[in-house]
Amino acid sequence: MGTHIILIGFMGAGKTTVGRCLSRQTSWPLFDTDQMIEKRAGMSIRRIFETRGEEVFRGLETETIHSLMDRGEDWVLSAGGGMPLREENRKLLREAGQVVYLKVNPGTVLHRLQGDTTRPLLAGGDVKKKVEDLLNCRGPIYESAAHIIIKADDRQPEDIAEEIMVAVRAHLL
Ligand code: S3P
């Protein structure tokens, strides 16, 4: 089985950007669960939430991890922010590879997602409160799912990717 790095964390934590850097640095392919689900369903995440609901989306997330576990080679995965919420998914992710939590403050999320319309969970209302409440609730869940925790506020994605590789190698020794 290859080395698998799985990036988890809140929306706007930089999972996809850091995933791209890791993919460049290692030459391993990058998978993105949101993109895989959109491609398979033939519609956007927003549309899946609208027409089929969050539970169906969460089921699709579980299916995507299963499909990746069958691939033997090295890879990097950017997991959707809600992926670790299901206990089943947390177990699957930890079995699949090294789970890295990109930890950010609410301020970083709000700054990065200003004007974003693609995240149904943050659409409308008091976005600041939504981010704070969700992060409060999810923080311990992300931490319990992770093998490695990396602070990711105010940092260059390349630096974060380098720190992740050092931590992953140390963890695998
Ligand atoms: C979600 C995060 C999103 C996407 C969906 C739900 C969440 O992915 O999967 O909108 O519950 O946190 P990103 O973390 O890539 O934004």
Short mmCIF file of N, CA and C and ligand atoms in Angstrom, two decimals:
data_model
loop_
_atom_site.label_atom_id
_atom_site.label_comp_id
_atom_site.label_asym_id
_atom_site.label_seq_id
_atom_site.Cartn_x
_atom_site.Cartn_y
_atom_site.Cartn_z
N MET A 1 0.85 -1.21 0.00
CA MET A 1 0.00 0.00 0.00
C MET A 1 0.88 1.25 0.00
N GLY A 2 0.50 2.30 -0.73
CA GLY A 2 1.30 3.51 -0.82
C GLY A 2 1.12 4.43 0.38
N THR A 3 1.81 5.58 0.33
CA THR A 3 1.62 6.59 1.37
C THR A 3 0.43 7.46 0.98
N HIS A 4 -0.48 7.64 1.90
CA HIS A 4 -1.67 8.43 1.62
C HIS A 4 -1.77 9.56 2.64
N ILE A 5 -1.86 10.78 2.14
CA ILE A 5 -1.99 11.93 3.04
C ILE A 5 -3.39 12.51 2.85
N ILE A 6 -4.10 12.64 3.96
CA ILE A 6 -5.49 13.09 3.90
C ILE A 6 -5.61 14.41 4.66
N LEU A 7 -5.98 15.45 3.94
CA LEU A 7 -6.11 16.77 4.57
C LEU A 7 -7.55 16.97 5.00
N ILE A 8 -7.73 17.26 6.28
CA ILE A 8 -9.07 17.57 6.79
C ILE A 8 -9.04 18.95 7.43
N GLY A 9 -10.21 19.50 7.67
CA GLY A 9 -10.30 20.81 8.32
C GLY A 9 -11.49 21.58 7.79
N PHE A 10 -11.70 22.73 8.38
CA PHE A 10 -12.89 23.52 8.07
C PHE A 10 -12.84 24.08 6.65
N MET A 11 -14.01 24.47 6.14
CA MET A 11 -14.08 25.17 4.85
C MET A 11 -13.15 26.38 4.91
N GLY A 12 -12.36 26.57 3.87
CA GLY A 12 -11.47 27.73 3.82
C GLY A 12 -10.15 27.51 4.56
N ALA A 13 -9.91 26.31 5.07
CA ALA A 13 -8.65 26.06 5.80
C ALA A 13 -7.46 25.97 4.85
N GLY A 14 -7.75 25.76 3.56
CA GLY A 14 -6.66 25.68 2.57
C GLY A 14 -6.34 24.26 2.16
N LYS A 15 -7.27 23.34 2.37
CA LYS A 15 -7.00 21.92 2.08
C LYS A 15 -6.63 21.70 0.61
N THR A 16 -7.39 22.32 -0.28
CA THR A 16 -7.13 22.09 -1.71
C THR A 16 -5.84 22.78 -2.14
N THR A 17 -5.61 24.02 -1.67
CA THR A 17 -4.38 24.74 -2.04
C THR A 17 -3.15 24.02 -1.51
N VAL A 18 -3.20 23.61 -0.24
CA VAL A 18 -2.06 22.89 0.34
C VAL A 18 -1.92 21.52 -0.35
N GLY A 19 -3.06 20.91 -0.67
CA GLY A 19 -3.03 19.62 -1.38
C GLY A 19 -2.31 19.75 -2.71
N ARG A 20 -2.55 20.84 -3.42
CA ARG A 20 -1.87 21.05 -4.71
C ARG A 20 -0.35 21.16 -4.49
N CYS A 21 0.05 21.89 -3.45
CA CYS A 21 1.50 22.02 -3.16
C CYS A 21 2.09 20.66 -2.84
N LEU A 22 1.39 19.89 -2.01
CA LEU A 22 1.90 18.55 -1.64
C LEU A 22 2.03 17.69 -2.88
N SER A 23 1.02 17.78 -3.75
CA SER A 23 1.03 16.99 -4.97
C SER A 23 2.21 17.39 -5.86
N ARG A 24 2.48 18.69 -5.94
CA ARG A 24 3.64 19.18 -6.72
C ARG A 24 4.95 18.70 -6.11
N GLN A 25 5.05 18.83 -4.78
CA GLN A 25 6.31 18.48 -4.10
C GLN A 25 6.61 16.98 -4.17
N THR A 26 5.56 16.15 -4.19
CA THR A 26 5.77 14.69 -4.13
C THR A 26 5.58 14.01 -5.48
N SER A 27 4.93 14.71 -6.41
CA SER A 27 4.49 14.12 -7.70
C SER A 27 3.43 13.04 -7.49
N TRP A 28 2.75 13.08 -6.35
CA TRP A 28 1.64 12.15 -6.13
C TRP A 28 0.36 12.83 -6.61
N PRO A 29 -0.61 12.04 -7.12
CA PRO A 29 -1.85 12.66 -7.58
C PRO A 29 -2.66 13.23 -6.41
N LEU A 30 -3.38 14.29 -6.71
CA LEU A 30 -4.27 14.90 -5.70
C LEU A 30 -5.71 14.56 -6.03
N PHE A 31 -6.43 14.07 -5.05
CA PHE A 31 -7.87 13.85 -5.20
C PHE A 31 -8.60 14.83 -4.28
N ASP A 32 -9.78 15.22 -4.70
CA ASP A 32 -10.57 16.19 -3.95
C ASP A 32 -11.97 15.60 -3.86
N THR A 33 -12.43 15.29 -2.64
CA THR A 33 -13.72 14.56 -2.54
C THR A 33 -14.88 15.38 -3.12
N ASP A 34 -14.87 16.70 -2.91
CA ASP A 34 -15.96 17.52 -3.45
C ASP A 34 -16.00 17.41 -4.98
N GLN A 35 -14.83 17.49 -5.60
CA GLN A 35 -14.78 17.41 -7.07
C GLN A 35 -15.21 16.02 -7.55
N MET A 36 -14.78 14.99 -6.83
CA MET A 36 -15.15 13.62 -7.23
C MET A 36 -16.66 13.44 -7.16
N ILE A 37 -17.25 13.99 -6.08
CA ILE A 37 -18.70 13.85 -5.89
C ILE A 37 -19.45 14.63 -6.96
N GLU A 38 -18.99 15.86 -7.24
CA GLU A 38 -19.67 16.67 -8.26
C GLU A 38 -19.63 15.98 -9.62
N LYS A 39 -18.47 15.39 -9.93
CA LYS A 39 -18.31 14.73 -11.22
C LYS A 39 -19.26 13.53 -11.30
N ARG A 40 -19.28 12.76 -10.22
CA ARG A 40 -20.10 11.55 -10.23
C ARG A 40 -21.59 11.87 -10.27
N ALA A 41 -21.99 12.89 -9.51
CA ALA A 41 -23.41 13.24 -9.43
C ALA A 41 -23.84 14.11 -10.63
N GLY A 42 -22.86 14.68 -11.31
CA GLY A 42 -23.18 15.53 -12.46
C GLY A 42 -23.83 16.84 -12.03
N MET A 43 -23.58 17.28 -10.82
CA MET A 43 -24.12 18.56 -10.36
C MET A 43 -23.25 19.12 -9.23
N SER A 44 -23.44 20.41 -8.95
CA SER A 44 -22.62 21.05 -7.93
C SER A 44 -23.03 20.59 -6.53
N ILE A 45 -22.11 20.79 -5.58
CA ILE A 45 -22.40 20.44 -4.17
C ILE A 45 -23.66 21.20 -3.72
N ARG A 46 -23.72 22.46 -4.10
CA ARG A 46 -24.87 23.28 -3.69
C ARG A 46 -26.18 22.63 -4.17
N ARG A 47 -26.16 22.19 -5.41
CA ARG A 47 -27.35 21.57 -6.02
C ARG A 47 -27.67 20.23 -5.33
N ILE A 48 -26.63 19.48 -4.99
CA ILE A 48 -26.87 18.19 -4.30
C ILE A 48 -27.57 18.46 -2.96
N PHE A 49 -27.07 19.48 -2.21
CA PHE A 49 -27.71 19.83 -0.93
C PHE A 49 -29.17 20.24 -1.17
N GLU A 50 -29.40 21.05 -2.22
CA GLU A 50 -30.76 21.56 -2.48
C GLU A 50 -31.72 20.45 -2.88
N THR A 51 -31.26 19.56 -3.77
CA THR A 51 -32.21 18.59 -4.33
C THR A 51 -32.25 17.27 -3.56
N ARG A 52 -31.12 16.89 -2.95
CA ARG A 52 -31.10 15.56 -2.30
C ARG A 52 -30.89 15.64 -0.80
N GLY A 53 -30.39 16.79 -0.32
CA GLY A 53 -30.22 16.95 1.13
C GLY A 53 -28.83 16.55 1.61
N GLU A 54 -28.51 17.02 2.83
CA GLU A 54 -27.17 16.81 3.37
C GLU A 54 -26.86 15.34 3.63
N GLU A 55 -27.84 14.57 4.10
CA GLU A 55 -27.57 13.17 4.44
C GLU A 55 -27.11 12.38 3.22
N VAL A 56 -27.76 12.63 2.08
CA VAL A 56 -27.37 11.94 0.85
C VAL A 56 -25.94 12.34 0.49
N PHE A 57 -25.63 13.64 0.62
CA PHE A 57 -24.27 14.10 0.34
C PHE A 57 -23.26 13.38 1.23
N ARG A 58 -23.58 13.25 2.53
CA ARG A 58 -22.65 12.59 3.46
C ARG A 58 -22.43 11.13 3.06
N GLY A 59 -23.48 10.51 2.54
CA GLY A 59 -23.34 9.12 2.06
C GLY A 59 -22.40 9.07 0.86
N LEU A 60 -22.49 10.06 -0.02
CA LEU A 60 -21.61 10.11 -1.20
C LEU A 60 -20.16 10.29 -0.74
N GLU A 61 -19.97 11.07 0.35
CA GLU A 61 -18.60 11.25 0.87
C GLU A 61 -18.02 9.91 1.31
N THR A 62 -18.83 9.12 2.02
CA THR A 62 -18.35 7.82 2.48
C THR A 62 -17.96 6.95 1.28
N GLU A 63 -18.80 6.97 0.24
CA GLU A 63 -18.50 6.16 -0.95
C GLU A 63 -17.18 6.57 -1.61
N THR A 64 -16.90 7.88 -1.60
CA THR A 64 -15.65 8.31 -2.27
C THR A 64 -14.42 7.80 -1.51
N ILE A 65 -14.49 7.74 -0.19
CA ILE A 65 -13.31 7.22 0.53
C ILE A 65 -13.11 5.76 0.18
N HIS A 66 -14.21 5.00 0.14
CA HIS A 66 -14.09 3.59 -0.22
C HIS A 66 -13.43 3.45 -1.59
N SER A 67 -13.83 4.28 -2.54
CA SER A 67 -13.30 4.14 -3.90
C SER A 67 -11.80 4.45 -3.92
N LEU A 68 -11.34 5.35 -3.05
CA LEU A 68 -9.91 5.69 -3.02
C LEU A 68 -9.08 4.62 -2.34
N MET A 69 -9.69 3.95 -1.36
CA MET A 69 -8.94 2.94 -0.61
C MET A 69 -8.52 1.77 -1.49
N ASP A 70 -9.24 1.59 -2.59
CA ASP A 70 -8.90 0.49 -3.51
C ASP A 70 -7.68 0.81 -4.36
N ARG A 71 -7.25 2.08 -4.38
CA ARG A 71 -6.11 2.45 -5.22
C ARG A 71 -4.82 2.22 -4.43
N GLY A 72 -3.88 1.50 -5.02
CA GLY A 72 -2.67 1.12 -4.30
C GLY A 72 -1.60 2.19 -4.22
N GLU A 73 -1.56 3.09 -5.20
CA GLU A 73 -0.41 4.01 -5.29
C GLU A 73 -0.48 5.14 -4.23
N ASP A 74 0.61 5.93 -4.16
CA ASP A 74 0.63 7.09 -3.25
C ASP A 74 -0.39 8.13 -3.72
N TRP A 75 -1.02 8.81 -2.81
CA TRP A 75 -1.88 9.92 -3.19
C TRP A 75 -2.10 10.90 -2.04
N VAL A 76 -2.58 12.08 -2.43
CA VAL A 76 -2.95 13.12 -1.47
C VAL A 76 -4.45 13.35 -1.64
N LEU A 77 -5.13 13.55 -0.53
CA LEU A 77 -6.58 13.79 -0.61
C LEU A 77 -6.96 15.06 0.13
N SER A 78 -7.71 15.89 -0.55
CA SER A 78 -8.34 17.03 0.12
C SER A 78 -9.78 16.61 0.41
N ALA A 79 -10.10 16.43 1.70
CA ALA A 79 -11.43 15.94 2.07
C ALA A 79 -12.36 17.12 2.35
N GLY A 80 -13.62 17.00 1.96
CA GLY A 80 -14.60 18.04 2.26
C GLY A 80 -14.65 18.29 3.77
N GLY A 81 -14.96 19.54 4.14
CA GLY A 81 -14.89 19.94 5.55
C GLY A 81 -15.76 19.13 6.50
N GLY A 82 -16.82 18.51 5.96
CA GLY A 82 -17.71 17.76 6.85
C GLY A 82 -17.42 16.27 6.86
N MET A 83 -16.45 15.86 6.07
CA MET A 83 -16.15 14.42 5.95
C MET A 83 -15.91 13.73 7.29
N PRO A 84 -15.15 14.34 8.23
CA PRO A 84 -14.87 13.61 9.48
C PRO A 84 -16.04 13.59 10.46
N LEU A 85 -17.18 14.19 10.10
CA LEU A 85 -18.28 14.26 11.06
C LEU A 85 -18.84 12.88 11.39
N ARG A 86 -18.93 12.03 10.37
CA ARG A 86 -19.42 10.67 10.62
C ARG A 86 -18.31 9.82 11.23
N GLU A 87 -18.67 9.11 12.28
CA GLU A 87 -17.65 8.26 12.93
C GLU A 87 -17.09 7.24 11.95
N GLU A 88 -17.98 6.70 11.11
CA GLU A 88 -17.57 5.72 10.10
C GLU A 88 -16.48 6.32 9.19
N ASN A 89 -16.67 7.58 8.81
CA ASN A 89 -15.69 8.24 7.93
C ASN A 89 -14.36 8.47 8.65
N ARG A 90 -14.45 8.86 9.92
CA ARG A 90 -13.20 9.09 10.68
C ARG A 90 -12.37 7.81 10.72
N LYS A 91 -13.06 6.70 10.97
CA LYS A 91 -12.38 5.41 11.04
C LYS A 91 -11.77 5.06 9.67
N LEU A 92 -12.56 5.25 8.64
CA LEU A 92 -12.08 4.95 7.28
C LEU A 92 -10.88 5.81 6.91
N LEU A 93 -10.96 7.10 7.22
CA LEU A 93 -9.86 8.02 6.88
C LEU A 93 -8.59 7.61 7.59
N ARG A 94 -8.71 7.29 8.88
CA ARG A 94 -7.51 6.93 9.65
C ARG A 94 -6.91 5.61 9.17
N GLU A 95 -7.77 4.71 8.68
CA GLU A 95 -7.26 3.46 8.13
C GLU A 95 -6.59 3.69 6.77
N ALA A 96 -7.12 4.68 6.05
CA ALA A 96 -6.65 4.91 4.67
C ALA A 96 -5.27 5.55 4.64
N GLY A 97 -4.91 6.36 5.64
CA GLY A 97 -3.60 7.01 5.58
C GLY A 97 -3.34 7.95 6.74
N GLN A 98 -2.42 8.89 6.54
CA GLN A 98 -2.04 9.87 7.56
C GLN A 98 -3.01 11.04 7.48
N VAL A 99 -3.78 11.23 8.53
CA VAL A 99 -4.80 12.28 8.52
C VAL A 99 -4.21 13.55 9.13
N VAL A 100 -4.20 14.62 8.33
CA VAL A 100 -3.59 15.88 8.74
C VAL A 100 -4.69 16.94 8.87
N TYR A 101 -4.82 17.49 10.07
CA TYR A 101 -5.83 18.53 10.32
C TYR A 101 -5.21 19.91 10.12
N LEU A 102 -5.71 20.66 9.15
CA LEU A 102 -5.27 22.04 8.96
C LEU A 102 -6.16 22.92 9.83
N LYS A 103 -5.56 23.43 10.91
CA LYS A 103 -6.35 24.14 11.94
C LYS A 103 -6.28 25.65 11.70
N VAL A 104 -7.44 26.28 11.56
CA VAL A 104 -7.47 27.73 11.37
C VAL A 104 -8.49 28.38 12.32
N ASN A 105 -8.31 29.69 12.53
CA ASN A 105 -9.23 30.47 13.36
C ASN A 105 -10.43 30.91 12.52
N PRO A 106 -11.55 31.25 13.20
CA PRO A 106 -12.72 31.74 12.45
C PRO A 106 -12.37 32.93 11.55
N GLY A 107 -11.50 33.82 12.03
CA GLY A 107 -11.14 35.02 11.25
C GLY A 107 -10.55 34.66 9.90
N THR A 108 -9.71 33.64 9.87
CA THR A 108 -9.09 33.20 8.61
C THR A 108 -10.16 32.69 7.66
N VAL A 109 -11.10 31.91 8.19
CA VAL A 109 -12.17 31.35 7.35
C VAL A 109 -13.00 32.48 6.76
N LEU A 110 -13.39 33.43 7.62
CA LEU A 110 -14.26 34.54 7.16
C LEU A 110 -13.56 35.36 6.09
N HIS A 111 -12.28 35.60 6.30
CA HIS A 111 -11.51 36.38 5.33
C HIS A 111 -11.44 35.64 3.99
N ARG A 112 -11.11 34.35 4.04
CA ARG A 112 -10.92 33.59 2.80
C ARG A 112 -12.22 33.33 2.06
N LEU A 113 -13.32 33.21 2.79
CA LEU A 113 -14.57 32.83 2.12
C LEU A 113 -15.51 34.01 1.88
N GLN A 114 -14.96 35.22 2.03
CA GLN A 114 -15.77 36.41 1.76
C GLN A 114 -16.37 36.33 0.35
N GLY A 115 -17.67 36.47 0.24
CA GLY A 115 -18.31 36.50 -1.08
C GLY A 115 -18.51 35.11 -1.70
N ASP A 116 -18.10 34.06 -0.99
CA ASP A 116 -18.25 32.71 -1.54
C ASP A 116 -19.73 32.30 -1.54
N THR A 117 -20.18 31.67 -2.63
CA THR A 117 -21.59 31.25 -2.69
C THR A 117 -21.70 29.74 -2.90
N THR A 118 -20.57 29.04 -2.78
CA THR A 118 -20.60 27.61 -3.11
C THR A 118 -20.80 26.71 -1.89
N ARG A 119 -20.74 27.30 -0.66
CA ARG A 119 -20.86 26.45 0.54
C ARG A 119 -22.24 26.59 1.16
N PRO A 120 -23.12 25.59 0.92
CA PRO A 120 -24.50 25.70 1.41
C PRO A 120 -24.61 25.90 2.90
N LEU A 121 -23.67 25.33 3.68
CA LEU A 121 -23.80 25.44 5.14
C LEU A 121 -23.55 26.86 5.65
N LEU A 122 -22.92 27.69 4.81
CA LEU A 122 -22.63 29.07 5.26
C LEU A 122 -23.51 30.10 4.54
N ALA A 123 -24.45 29.61 3.74
CA ALA A 123 -25.25 30.54 2.93
C ALA A 123 -26.25 31.31 3.81
N GLY A 124 -26.28 32.63 3.63
CA GLY A 124 -27.28 33.48 4.29
C GLY A 124 -27.08 33.63 5.79
N GLY A 125 -27.82 34.58 6.36
CA GLY A 125 -27.82 34.78 7.81
C GLY A 125 -26.50 35.34 8.33
N ASP A 126 -26.24 35.10 9.61
CA ASP A 126 -25.05 35.62 10.27
C ASP A 126 -23.88 34.65 10.04
N VAL A 127 -23.12 34.91 8.99
CA VAL A 127 -22.06 33.96 8.59
C VAL A 127 -21.00 33.83 9.68
N LYS A 128 -20.69 34.97 10.34
CA LYS A 128 -19.65 34.94 11.38
C LYS A 128 -20.07 33.96 12.50
N LYS A 129 -21.33 34.08 12.91
CA LYS A 129 -21.81 33.20 13.98
C LYS A 129 -21.83 31.75 13.52
N LYS A 130 -22.23 31.55 12.27
CA LYS A 130 -22.26 30.18 11.74
C LYS A 130 -20.87 29.56 11.77
N VAL A 131 -19.88 30.33 11.31
CA VAL A 131 -18.50 29.81 11.28
C VAL A 131 -18.03 29.52 12.70
N GLU A 132 -18.28 30.47 13.63
CA GLU A 132 -17.81 30.28 15.02
C GLU A 132 -18.47 29.05 15.65
N ASP A 133 -19.80 28.94 15.47
CA ASP A 133 -20.52 27.81 16.09
C ASP A 133 -20.07 26.48 15.50
N LEU A 134 -19.97 26.44 14.16
CA LEU A 134 -19.57 25.18 13.52
C LEU A 134 -18.15 24.79 13.92
N LEU A 135 -17.26 25.80 13.95
CA LEU A 135 -15.86 25.50 14.32
C LEU A 135 -15.75 25.01 15.77
N ASN A 136 -16.53 25.64 16.66
CA ASN A 136 -16.54 25.20 18.07
C ASN A 136 -16.95 23.75 18.18
N CYS A 137 -17.97 23.42 17.41
CA CYS A 137 -18.51 22.07 17.48
C CYS A 137 -17.58 21.07 16.79
N ARG A 138 -17.00 21.48 15.67
CA ARG A 138 -16.20 20.53 14.88
C ARG A 138 -14.74 20.41 15.32
N GLY A 139 -14.21 21.46 15.98
CA GLY A 139 -12.79 21.44 16.36
C GLY A 139 -12.37 20.13 17.02
N PRO A 140 -13.08 19.72 18.10
CA PRO A 140 -12.68 18.47 18.78
C PRO A 140 -12.82 17.24 17.88
N ILE A 141 -13.77 17.29 16.95
CA ILE A 141 -13.97 16.15 16.04
C ILE A 141 -12.78 16.05 15.09
N TYR A 142 -12.38 17.20 14.53
CA TYR A 142 -11.21 17.19 13.64
C TYR A 142 -9.98 16.68 14.40
N GLU A 143 -9.84 17.17 15.64
CA GLU A 143 -8.64 16.77 16.41
C GLU A 143 -8.64 15.26 16.68
N SER A 144 -9.83 14.73 16.95
CA SER A 144 -9.88 13.29 17.25
C SER A 144 -9.64 12.45 16.00
N ALA A 145 -9.91 13.02 14.84
CA ALA A 145 -9.71 12.26 13.59
C ALA A 145 -8.25 12.31 13.12
N ALA A 146 -7.48 13.30 13.61
CA ALA A 146 -6.16 13.57 13.02
C ALA A 146 -5.01 12.79 13.65
N HIS A 147 -4.06 12.39 12.81
CA HIS A 147 -2.78 11.90 13.32
C HIS A 147 -1.85 13.09 13.56
N ILE A 148 -2.02 14.12 12.74
CA ILE A 148 -1.10 15.27 12.77
C ILE A 148 -1.95 16.55 12.72
N ILE A 149 -1.59 17.54 13.57
CA ILE A 149 -2.34 18.81 13.56
C ILE A 149 -1.36 19.93 13.17
N ILE A 150 -1.75 20.73 12.18
CA ILE A 150 -0.87 21.80 11.69
C ILE A 150 -1.61 23.12 11.75
N LYS A 151 -1.02 24.12 12.40
CA LYS A 151 -1.63 25.46 12.44
C LYS A 151 -1.47 26.10 11.07
N ALA A 152 -2.55 26.57 10.49
CA ALA A 152 -2.48 27.00 9.09
C ALA A 152 -2.91 28.46 8.87
N ASP A 153 -2.98 29.27 9.94
CA ASP A 153 -3.32 30.69 9.76
C ASP A 153 -2.09 31.45 9.26
N ASP A 154 -2.30 32.43 8.38
CA ASP A 154 -1.24 33.36 7.97
C ASP A 154 0.05 32.66 7.55
N ARG A 155 -0.04 31.61 6.78
CA ARG A 155 1.18 30.92 6.33
C ARG A 155 1.08 30.62 4.85
N GLN A 156 2.25 30.49 4.22
CA GLN A 156 2.28 30.13 2.81
C GLN A 156 1.97 28.64 2.66
N PRO A 157 1.14 28.29 1.67
CA PRO A 157 0.80 26.87 1.49
C PRO A 157 2.02 25.97 1.27
N GLU A 158 3.05 26.50 0.60
CA GLU A 158 4.27 25.68 0.35
C GLU A 158 4.93 25.30 1.68
N ASP A 159 4.97 26.30 2.62
CA ASP A 159 5.59 26.02 3.93
C ASP A 159 4.79 24.97 4.70
N ILE A 160 3.47 25.12 4.61
CA ILE A 160 2.61 24.16 5.32
C ILE A 160 2.84 22.77 4.73
N ALA A 161 2.92 22.69 3.40
CA ALA A 161 3.12 21.39 2.74
C ALA A 161 4.46 20.77 3.18
N GLU A 162 5.50 21.61 3.27
CA GLU A 162 6.80 21.08 3.71
C GLU A 162 6.73 20.55 5.13
N GLU A 163 6.05 21.33 6.00
CA GLU A 163 5.91 20.87 7.39
C GLU A 163 5.14 19.55 7.46
N ILE A 164 4.14 19.43 6.60
CA ILE A 164 3.35 18.19 6.59
C ILE A 164 4.22 17.00 6.19
N MET A 165 5.06 17.18 5.16
CA MET A 165 5.91 16.06 4.72
C MET A 165 6.87 15.63 5.82
N VAL A 166 7.43 16.61 6.54
CA VAL A 166 8.35 16.28 7.64
C VAL A 166 7.58 15.47 8.71
N ALA A 167 6.39 15.97 9.06
CA ALA A 167 5.60 15.31 10.11
C ALA A 167 5.15 13.91 9.67
N VAL A 168 4.74 13.78 8.40
CA VAL A 168 4.28 12.48 7.91
C VAL A 168 5.43 11.48 7.94
N ARG A 169 6.61 11.92 7.48
CA ARG A 169 7.76 11.00 7.47
C ARG A 169 8.09 10.56 8.89
N ALA A 170 8.08 11.53 9.84
CA ALA A 170 8.41 11.21 11.24
C ALA A 170 7.37 10.22 11.79
N HIS A 171 6.13 10.42 11.40
CA HIS A 171 5.05 9.59 11.90
C HIS A 171 5.13 8.16 11.35
N LEU A 172 5.68 8.03 10.15
CA LEU A 172 5.74 6.72 9.50
C LEU A 172 6.94 5.90 9.93
N LEU A 173 7.91 6.56 10.63
CA LEU A 173 9.14 5.85 11.01
C LEU A 173 8.85 4.75 12.04
C1 S3P B 1 -18.70 21.15 3.81
C2 S3P B 1 -17.51 21.55 3.23
C3 S3P B 1 -17.35 21.71 1.78
C4 S3P B 1 -18.33 20.79 1.02
C5 S3P B 1 -19.73 21.02 1.51
C6 S3P B 1 -19.89 20.75 3.01
C7 S3P B 1 -18.78 21.07 5.28
O1 S3P B 1 -16.01 21.38 1.38
O2 S3P B 1 -17.96 19.46 1.16
O3 S3P B 1 -20.08 22.33 1.20
O4 S3P B 1 -19.72 20.45 5.82
O5 S3P B 1 -17.87 21.60 5.96
P1 S3P B 1 -14.73 22.35 1.66
O6 S3P B 1 -14.27 22.07 3.05
O7 S3P B 1 -13.76 21.89 0.63
O8 S3P B 1 -15.19 23.73 1.47
#
